Short mmCIF file of C-alpha atoms in Angstrom, two decimals:
data_model
loop_
_atom_site.label_atom_id
_atom_site.label_comp_id
_atom_site.label_asym_id
_atom_site.label_seq_id
_atom_site.Cartn_x
_atom_site.Cartn_y
_atom_site.Cartn_z
CA MET Z 1491 -0.86 2.44 -9.02
CA LYS Z 1492 -4.02 0.78 -7.78
CA GLN Z 1493 -5.09 1.25 -4.17
CA TRP Z 1494 -5.84 -1.83 -2.06
CA TYR Z 1495 -7.38 -2.66 1.31
CA ALA Z 1496 -6.46 -5.94 3.04
CA SER Z 1497 -7.98 -7.35 6.20
CA VAL Z 1498 -5.45 -9.08 8.47
CA ASN Z 1499 -5.44 -10.54 11.96
CA TYR Z 1500 -5.58 -7.98 14.77
CA GLY Z 1501 -2.17 -7.27 16.28
CA LEU Z 1502 -0.23 -8.68 13.34
CA GLU Z 1503 -0.58 -5.66 11.08
CA ASP Z 1504 3.11 -4.64 11.21
CA VAL Z 1505 4.35 -8.13 10.36
CA CYS Z 1506 1.84 -8.45 7.52
CA ALA Z 1507 2.97 -5.06 6.21
CA LYS Z 1508 6.56 -6.37 6.03
CA ILE Z 1509 5.38 -9.49 4.22
CA ILE Z 1510 3.41 -7.68 1.52
CA GLY Z 1511 6.22 -5.13 1.23
CA HIS Z 1512 8.38 -8.02 0.02
CA HIS Z 1513 5.72 -8.71 -2.63
CA GLY Z 1514 5.69 -5.25 -4.18
CA ALA Z 1515 3.32 -3.26 -1.96
CA LYS Z 1516 4.16 0.43 -1.57
CA ASP Z 1517 3.00 3.27 0.70
CA ILE Z 1518 1.67 0.79 3.26
CA LYS Z 1519 -0.52 2.20 6.01
CA THR Z 1520 -1.47 0.03 9.00
CA LEU Z 1521 -4.94 0.22 10.51
CA ASP Z 1522 -6.51 -1.95 13.20
CA SER Z 1523 -6.90 -5.36 11.51
CA ALA Z 1524 -6.23 -3.91 8.06
CA LEU Z 1525 -3.62 -2.57 5.65
CA VAL Z 1526 -4.02 0.06 2.94
CA PHE Z 1527 -1.37 0.10 0.24
CA SER Z 1528 -0.48 0.78 -3.38
CA CYS Z 1529 0.41 -1.93 -5.87
CA GLU Z 1530 -0.03 -2.35 -9.59
CA ASN Z 1531 -1.10 -6.00 -9.31
CA GLU Z 1532 -3.09 -8.06 -6.85
CA ILE Z 1533 -1.10 -9.53 -3.95
CA ASN Z 1534 -2.17 -13.04 -3.06
CA ASN Z 1535 -0.34 -13.81 0.18
CA LYS Z 1536 -1.84 -16.03 2.85
CA CYS Z 1537 -1.25 -13.47 5.60
CA ILE Z 1538 -4.18 -11.57 4.01
CA ASN Z 1539 -7.69 -12.71 4.89
CA ASN Z 1540 -9.73 -10.60 2.46
CA LEU Z 1541 -8.46 -8.32 -0.28
CA PHE Z 1542 -10.32 -5.34 -1.77
CA LEU Z 1543 -9.66 -2.92 -4.62
CA ILE Z 1544 -10.40 0.60 -3.38
CA MET Z 1545 -12.53 2.66 -5.80
CA THR Z 1546 -12.90 5.71 -3.58
CA ASN Z 1547 -12.38 6.68 0.04
CA TYR Z 1548 -13.32 9.67 2.19
CA PHE Z 1549 -14.36 10.56 5.74
CA CYS Z 1550 -17.85 10.62 7.18
CA GLU Z 1551 -19.30 10.54 10.71
CA ASP Z 1552 -22.37 8.48 9.82
CA ILE Z 1553 -22.86 5.39 7.65
CA THR Z 1554 -26.12 6.60 6.10
CA ALA Z 1555 -24.51 9.92 5.20
CA ALA Z 1556 -21.54 7.97 3.81
CA ALA Z 1557 -23.88 6.08 1.48
CA LYS Z 1558 -25.46 9.33 0.31
CA GLN Z 1559 -22.04 10.79 -0.42
CA LEU Z 1560 -21.42 7.97 -2.88
CA PHE Z 1561 -24.18 9.42 -5.09
CA ARG Z 1562 -21.94 12.45 -5.70
CA LYS Z 1563 -18.55 10.73 -5.89
CA ARG Z 1564 -16.80 10.44 -9.23
CA PHE Z 1565 -14.79 7.28 -9.73
CA ASN Z 1566 -14.39 4.56 -12.33
CA PHE Z 1567 -15.43 0.97 -11.84
CA PRO Z 1568 -12.83 -1.60 -12.91
CA LYS Z 1569 -13.79 -4.29 -15.37
CA LEU Z 1570 -16.25 -6.54 -13.55
CA ASN Z 1571 -16.66 -10.18 -14.53
CA GLY Z 1572 -20.18 -11.24 -13.66
CA ARG Z 1573 -23.83 -10.46 -14.05
CA SER Z 1574 -24.90 -9.49 -10.56
CA PHE Z 1575 -23.72 -7.63 -7.46
CA ARG Z 1576 -24.63 -6.76 -3.92
CA VAL Z 1577 -23.51 -3.97 -1.63
CA VAL Z 1578 -22.23 -5.06 1.78
CA VAL Z 1579 -22.36 -2.29 4.39
CA MET Z 1580 -20.00 -2.29 7.37
CA ASP Z 1581 -19.99 0.29 10.14
CA CYS Z 1582 -17.22 0.20 12.74
CA GLY Z 1583 -16.53 -3.48 12.18
CA LYS Z 1584 -20.14 -4.68 12.13
CA LEU Z 1585 -22.51 -5.53 9.31
CA CYS Z 1586 -25.33 -3.02 9.24
CA ALA Z 1587 -28.25 -1.83 7.14
CA ILE Z 1588 -28.88 1.58 5.63
CA PRO Z 1589 -32.40 2.90 4.85
CA ALA Z 1590 -34.07 0.86 2.10
CA LYS Z 1591 -34.64 3.85 -0.21
CA ILE Z 1592 -30.98 4.84 -0.04
CA MET Z 1593 -29.83 1.28 -0.76
CA GLU Z 1594 -32.23 1.03 -3.71
CA GLU Z 1595 -30.96 4.31 -5.13
CA LEU Z 1596 -27.36 3.19 -4.67
CA GLU Z 1597 -28.10 -0.10 -6.45
CA LYS Z 1598 -29.70 1.79 -9.35
CA ILE Z 1599 -26.64 4.00 -9.77
CA ILE Z 1600 -24.29 1.02 -9.69
CA SER Z 1601 -26.46 -0.90 -12.18
CA TYR Z 1602 -26.43 2.08 -14.54
CA LYS Z 1603 -22.64 2.38 -14.38
CA THR Z 1604 -21.82 -1.33 -14.59
CA ASN Z 1605 -24.73 -3.03 -16.42
CA LEU Z 1606 -24.94 -5.48 -13.53
CA SER Z 1607 -28.13 -6.49 -11.72
CA PRO Z 1608 -28.60 -6.34 -7.95
CA ASN Z 1609 -28.72 -9.75 -6.28
CA ARG Z 1610 -28.61 -9.55 -2.51
CA ALA Z 1611 -28.73 -13.33 -1.99
CA ASN Z 1612 -26.15 -14.88 -4.31
CA PRO Z 1613 -24.23 -12.30 -6.36
CA ASP Z 1614 -21.23 -12.73 -8.62
CA ILE Z 1615 -19.59 -9.59 -7.23
CA GLU Z 1616 -19.47 -7.92 -3.82
CA LEU Z 1617 -19.03 -4.19 -3.37
CA TRP Z 1618 -18.27 -3.04 0.16
CA LEU Z 1619 -19.10 0.25 1.81
CA ASN Z 1620 -16.92 0.15 4.93
CA ARG Z 1621 -16.86 2.94 7.53
CA ARG Z 1622 -14.20 2.47 10.21
CA ASN Z 1623 -13.97 3.71 13.79
CA ASP Z 1624 -11.89 6.72 12.72
CA SER Z 1625 -14.67 7.74 10.27
CA ALA Z 1626 -12.60 6.71 7.23
CA VAL Z 1627 -14.91 5.32 4.54
CA PHE Z 1628 -13.82 2.91 1.81
CA PHE Z 1629 -15.95 1.88 -1.17
CA MET Z 1630 -14.32 -1.26 -2.52
CA LEU Z 1631 -14.54 -4.27 -4.80
CA ARG Z 1632 -13.90 -7.54 -3.03
CA MET Z 1633 -11.14 -9.41 -4.87
CA LYS Z 1634 -10.29 -12.25 -2.49
CA LYS Z 1635 -12.40 -14.01 0.10
CA HIS Z 1636 -10.95 -16.68 2.36
CA ALA Z 1637 -12.80 -19.96 2.58
CA SER Z 1638 -14.95 -20.48 5.66
CA PHE Z 1639 -12.59 -21.66 8.39
CA ASP Z 1640 -15.42 -23.60 10.03
CA LYS Z 1641 -15.70 -25.71 6.88
CA THR Z 1642 -12.04 -26.02 5.88
CA LEU Z 1643 -10.22 -26.44 9.20
CA LYS Z 1644 -10.47 -29.04 11.91
CA LYS Z 1645 -11.27 -27.95 15.44
CA GLY Z 1646 -8.16 -26.34 16.90
CA GLU Z 1647 -6.28 -26.22 13.59
CA LEU Z 1648 -4.31 -23.03 13.04
CA ARG Z 1649 -5.61 -20.64 10.37
CA PRO Z 1650 -3.41 -20.17 7.28
CA ASP Z 1651 -2.98 -16.42 7.88
CA ILE Z 1652 -1.55 -17.03 11.36
CA VAL Z 1653 0.76 -19.78 10.12
CA SER Z 1654 2.01 -17.50 7.33
CA VAL Z 1655 3.07 -14.89 9.89
CA MET Z 1656 4.76 -17.51 12.07
CA LEU Z 1657 6.82 -18.78 9.13
CA HIS Z 1658 7.89 -15.24 8.32
CA GLU Z 1659 8.99 -14.64 11.91
CA ALA Z 1660 11.08 -17.82 11.84
CA GLY Z 1661 13.07 -16.59 8.84
CA LEU Z 1662 13.14 -20.00 7.16
CA GLU Z 1663 15.80 -20.89 4.59
CA LYS Z 1664 16.08 -23.81 2.17
CA ASP Z 1665 18.73 -25.65 4.20
CA PHE Z 1666 16.79 -25.50 7.48
CA VAL Z 1667 15.74 -28.43 9.62
CA VAL Z 1668 12.35 -27.39 11.00
CA VAL Z 1669 10.33 -28.89 13.86
CA ASP Z 1670 6.75 -28.56 15.06
CA LEU Z 1671 6.70 -29.95 18.59
CA PHE Z 1672 2.89 -29.89 18.86
CA GLY Z 1673 1.98 -30.85 15.30
CA GLY Z 1674 -1.77 -31.14 15.78
CA TRP Z 1675 -3.49 -31.47 12.40
CA GLY Z 1676 -0.36 -30.58 10.42
CA ALA Z 1677 -1.09 -26.98 9.43
CA ILE Z 1678 2.43 -25.73 10.18
CA ALA Z 1679 4.20 -28.65 8.51
CA ALA Z 1680 2.01 -28.29 5.42
CA ALA Z 1681 2.77 -24.57 5.20
CA VAL Z 1682 6.52 -25.13 5.57
CA ILE Z 1683 6.41 -27.71 2.79
CA GLU Z 1684 4.44 -25.36 0.56
CA SER Z 1685 6.98 -22.59 1.17
CA GLY Z 1686 9.85 -24.81 0.04
CA ASN Z 1687 12.10 -23.25 2.69
CA TYR Z 1688 13.30 -26.37 4.47
CA LYS Z 1689 15.64 -29.32 4.15
CA LYS Z 1690 13.81 -31.58 6.59
CA ILE Z 1691 10.74 -31.13 8.72
CA TYR Z 1692 9.74 -33.11 11.80
CA SER Z 1693 6.23 -32.85 13.18
CA GLY Z 1694 4.90 -34.78 16.15
CA ASP Z 1695 2.02 -35.04 18.57
CA ASN Z 1696 0.84 -37.29 21.40
CA ASN Z 1697 -2.68 -37.57 19.97
CA ASP Z 1698 -3.19 -40.71 17.86
CA ALA Z 1699 -5.83 -39.11 15.63
CA CYS Z 1700 -3.65 -36.09 14.91
CA VAL Z 1701 -0.64 -38.23 14.07
CA ALA Z 1702 -2.70 -40.41 11.72
CA HIS Z 1703 -4.16 -37.33 10.03
CA GLN Z 1704 -0.72 -35.76 9.55
CA LYS Z 1705 0.68 -38.96 8.07
CA ASN Z 1706 -2.15 -39.10 5.56
CA ARG Z 1707 -2.05 -35.36 4.80
CA LEU Z 1708 1.70 -35.19 4.27
CA LYS Z 1709 2.52 -38.69 3.02
CA LYS Z 1710 3.52 -37.56 -0.48
CA ASN Z 1711 6.20 -35.16 0.73
CA LYS Z 1712 9.84 -36.17 0.94
CA ASN Z 1713 11.94 -35.28 3.96
CA CYS Z 1714 8.82 -34.85 6.10
CA PHE Z 1715 8.80 -37.07 9.18
CA ILE Z 1716 5.71 -37.51 11.35
CA ASN Z 1717 6.17 -38.76 14.90
CA HIS Z 1718 4.12 -39.85 17.88
CA TRP Z 1719 5.92 -38.15 20.75
CA ASP Z 1720 5.75 -36.18 23.95
CA ALA Z 1721 6.94 -32.67 23.07
CA ARG Z 1722 8.83 -32.53 26.35
CA LYS Z 1723 11.10 -35.43 25.35
CA THR Z 1724 11.64 -35.97 21.63
CA PRO Z 1725 14.05 -38.38 19.89
CA LEU Z 1726 15.80 -35.49 18.09
CA GLY Z 1727 19.51 -34.92 18.64
CA ASP Z 1728 21.11 -32.12 20.61
CA LYS Z 1729 21.55 -28.87 18.63
CA SER Z 1730 20.16 -30.51 15.49
CA VAL Z 1731 17.36 -28.09 14.56
CA ASP Z 1732 17.43 -24.69 12.85
CA ALA Z 1733 13.89 -23.55 13.67
CA ILE Z 1734 10.97 -24.61 15.85
CA ILE Z 1735 7.52 -23.35 14.90
CA THR Z 1736 4.71 -24.65 17.05
CA ASP Z 1737 1.35 -24.07 18.69
CA PRO Z 1738 1.34 -25.55 22.22
CA PRO Z 1739 -1.84 -25.82 24.25
CA TRP Z 1740 -2.85 -22.30 25.25
CA GLY Z 1741 -2.62 -22.66 29.01
CA GLU Z 1742 -5.92 -24.46 29.43
CA PHE Z 1743 -4.99 -27.65 31.22
CA GLU Z 1744 -6.55 -30.12 33.60
CA ASN Z 1745 -4.45 -31.92 36.19
CA ILE Z 1746 -1.21 -30.33 35.05
CA ASN Z 1747 1.10 -27.68 36.46
CA ILE Z 1748 1.36 -25.10 33.71
CA ASN Z 1749 4.66 -23.69 34.99
CA ILE Z 1750 6.27 -27.11 34.94
CA PHE Z 1751 4.77 -27.89 31.54
CA TYR Z 1752 6.14 -24.75 29.91
CA ASN Z 1753 9.55 -25.15 31.48
CA GLU Z 1754 9.77 -28.77 30.31
CA PHE Z 1755 8.88 -28.27 26.67
CA ILE Z 1756 10.89 -25.04 26.37
CA ASN Z 1757 13.83 -26.85 27.95
CA GLU Z 1758 13.46 -29.49 25.23
CA ALA Z 1759 13.35 -26.76 22.59
CA ALA Z 1760 16.62 -25.35 24.00
CA ARG Z 1761 18.22 -28.80 23.84
CA ILE Z 1762 17.44 -29.54 20.19
CA LEU Z 1763 17.78 -26.01 18.78
CA LYS Z 1764 21.08 -24.85 17.30
CA PRO Z 1765 22.70 -21.74 18.80
CA GLY Z 1766 20.96 -18.73 17.25
CA GLY Z 1767 18.06 -20.91 16.09
CA ALA Z 1768 14.55 -19.44 15.92
CA PHE Z 1769 11.74 -20.55 18.22
CA VAL Z 1770 8.30 -19.25 17.24
CA PHE Z 1771 5.12 -20.18 19.10
CA LEU Z 1772 1.69 -19.00 20.17
CA THR Z 1773 0.40 -18.96 23.73
CA SER Z 1774 -2.11 -17.37 26.03
CA ALA Z 1775 0.14 -18.15 29.02
CA LEU Z 1776 2.24 -14.98 28.85
CA ASP Z 1777 3.96 -15.09 32.25
CA GLU Z 1778 4.69 -18.81 32.17
CA ALA Z 1779 6.17 -18.57 28.67
CA GLN Z 1780 8.38 -15.61 29.55
CA GLN Z 1781 9.67 -17.22 32.73
CA ALA Z 1782 10.48 -20.50 30.99
CA LEU Z 1783 12.24 -18.74 28.11
CA ASP Z 1784 14.34 -16.71 30.53
CA ALA Z 1785 15.22 -19.79 32.56
CA ASN Z 1786 16.37 -21.65 29.44
CA GLY Z 1787 18.62 -18.96 28.00
CA PHE Z 1788 16.40 -17.53 25.26
CA THR Z 1789 16.18 -13.91 24.22
CA HIS Z 1790 12.63 -13.20 23.17
CA SER Z 1791 9.93 -10.76 22.16
CA ASN Z 1792 6.20 -11.13 21.68
CA ILE Z 1793 3.34 -9.57 19.76
CA PRO Z 1794 -0.05 -9.34 21.52
CA THR Z 1795 -2.85 -10.47 19.22
CA LYS Z 1796 -6.26 -12.10 19.31
CA ILE Z 1797 -7.15 -15.48 17.86
CA ASN Z 1798 -10.77 -16.56 17.91
CA GLY Z 1799 -11.42 -13.67 20.30
CA LYS Z 1800 -8.86 -14.87 22.83
CA ASN Z 1801 -5.88 -12.82 24.01
CA THR Z 1802 -2.84 -14.53 22.52
CA TYR Z 1803 0.88 -13.80 22.22
CA LEU Z 1804 3.08 -14.62 19.27
CA PHE Z 1805 6.57 -15.27 20.65
CA THR Z 1806 9.79 -15.12 18.64
CA ALA Z 1807 12.78 -16.36 20.60
CA LYS Z 1808 16.45 -17.04 19.86
CA ASN Z 1809 18.53 -19.76 21.45
CA ASN Z 1810 21.72 -18.27 22.90
CA LEU Z 1811 23.17 -21.42 24.49
#
């Protein structure tokens, strides 16, 4: 089987390992912000940010020495579709440079073996030399690169990899009624629709621009209902919802009591959620979320992670009332 390296969001490695395990990955090893696994074919799941085909791996205490070791390594390049390449060098999570003569020699060897030309500015193919904090070195072919989030997402919109994990944690099924209490720009609703695991989905927000954007984004989808609402008091019926997946404000408020806010919207979640229903959300307000969940009869667990460099917690709760 082929060996693969996937970059994933920090803290969510175990969940992502379960997801790709359902898609045929074997011998999965979790690293900080990455997975290494075996699979005959490429896995294209949204929980993965970047996907690489591993050509060789070894251990080395220094990135320059790691580059020199490549001169002596024996491995086969896969079939490469393109005319040009560049070598990206990473050392302990940061882009770095190796001495010019060593890079030039490495490029010559690769050109000889692949018939490709070096192009450091705009190549067809990227080869990565990645040395991690534990001194593990991976020389890899980049297979999948996510689009720039700055260009594809609106400010505050959840990234697709995070949404993918949230949907997995909710355990969606095709007969589920799903709700996003804080719909924002519609990332969660769009992902639920794409998954096909829902009967109806309700998404709402109190921001006019967000509601208008959601209506336009999701207008072609049946059984998708966009609402202008206050998440603390929705028009949904008691015990009418199978799963709530949402991204409330992360505890950064002006002129609002965060304890009251969390208790109010989690109380609303308890009202509309069926017994045993799943409640999945992100927050940076750990204590407030836990206290409100406890007060409203939820059992819960959380996964510490980081999103945009901020300490965040992915909560999965069950309604027991």
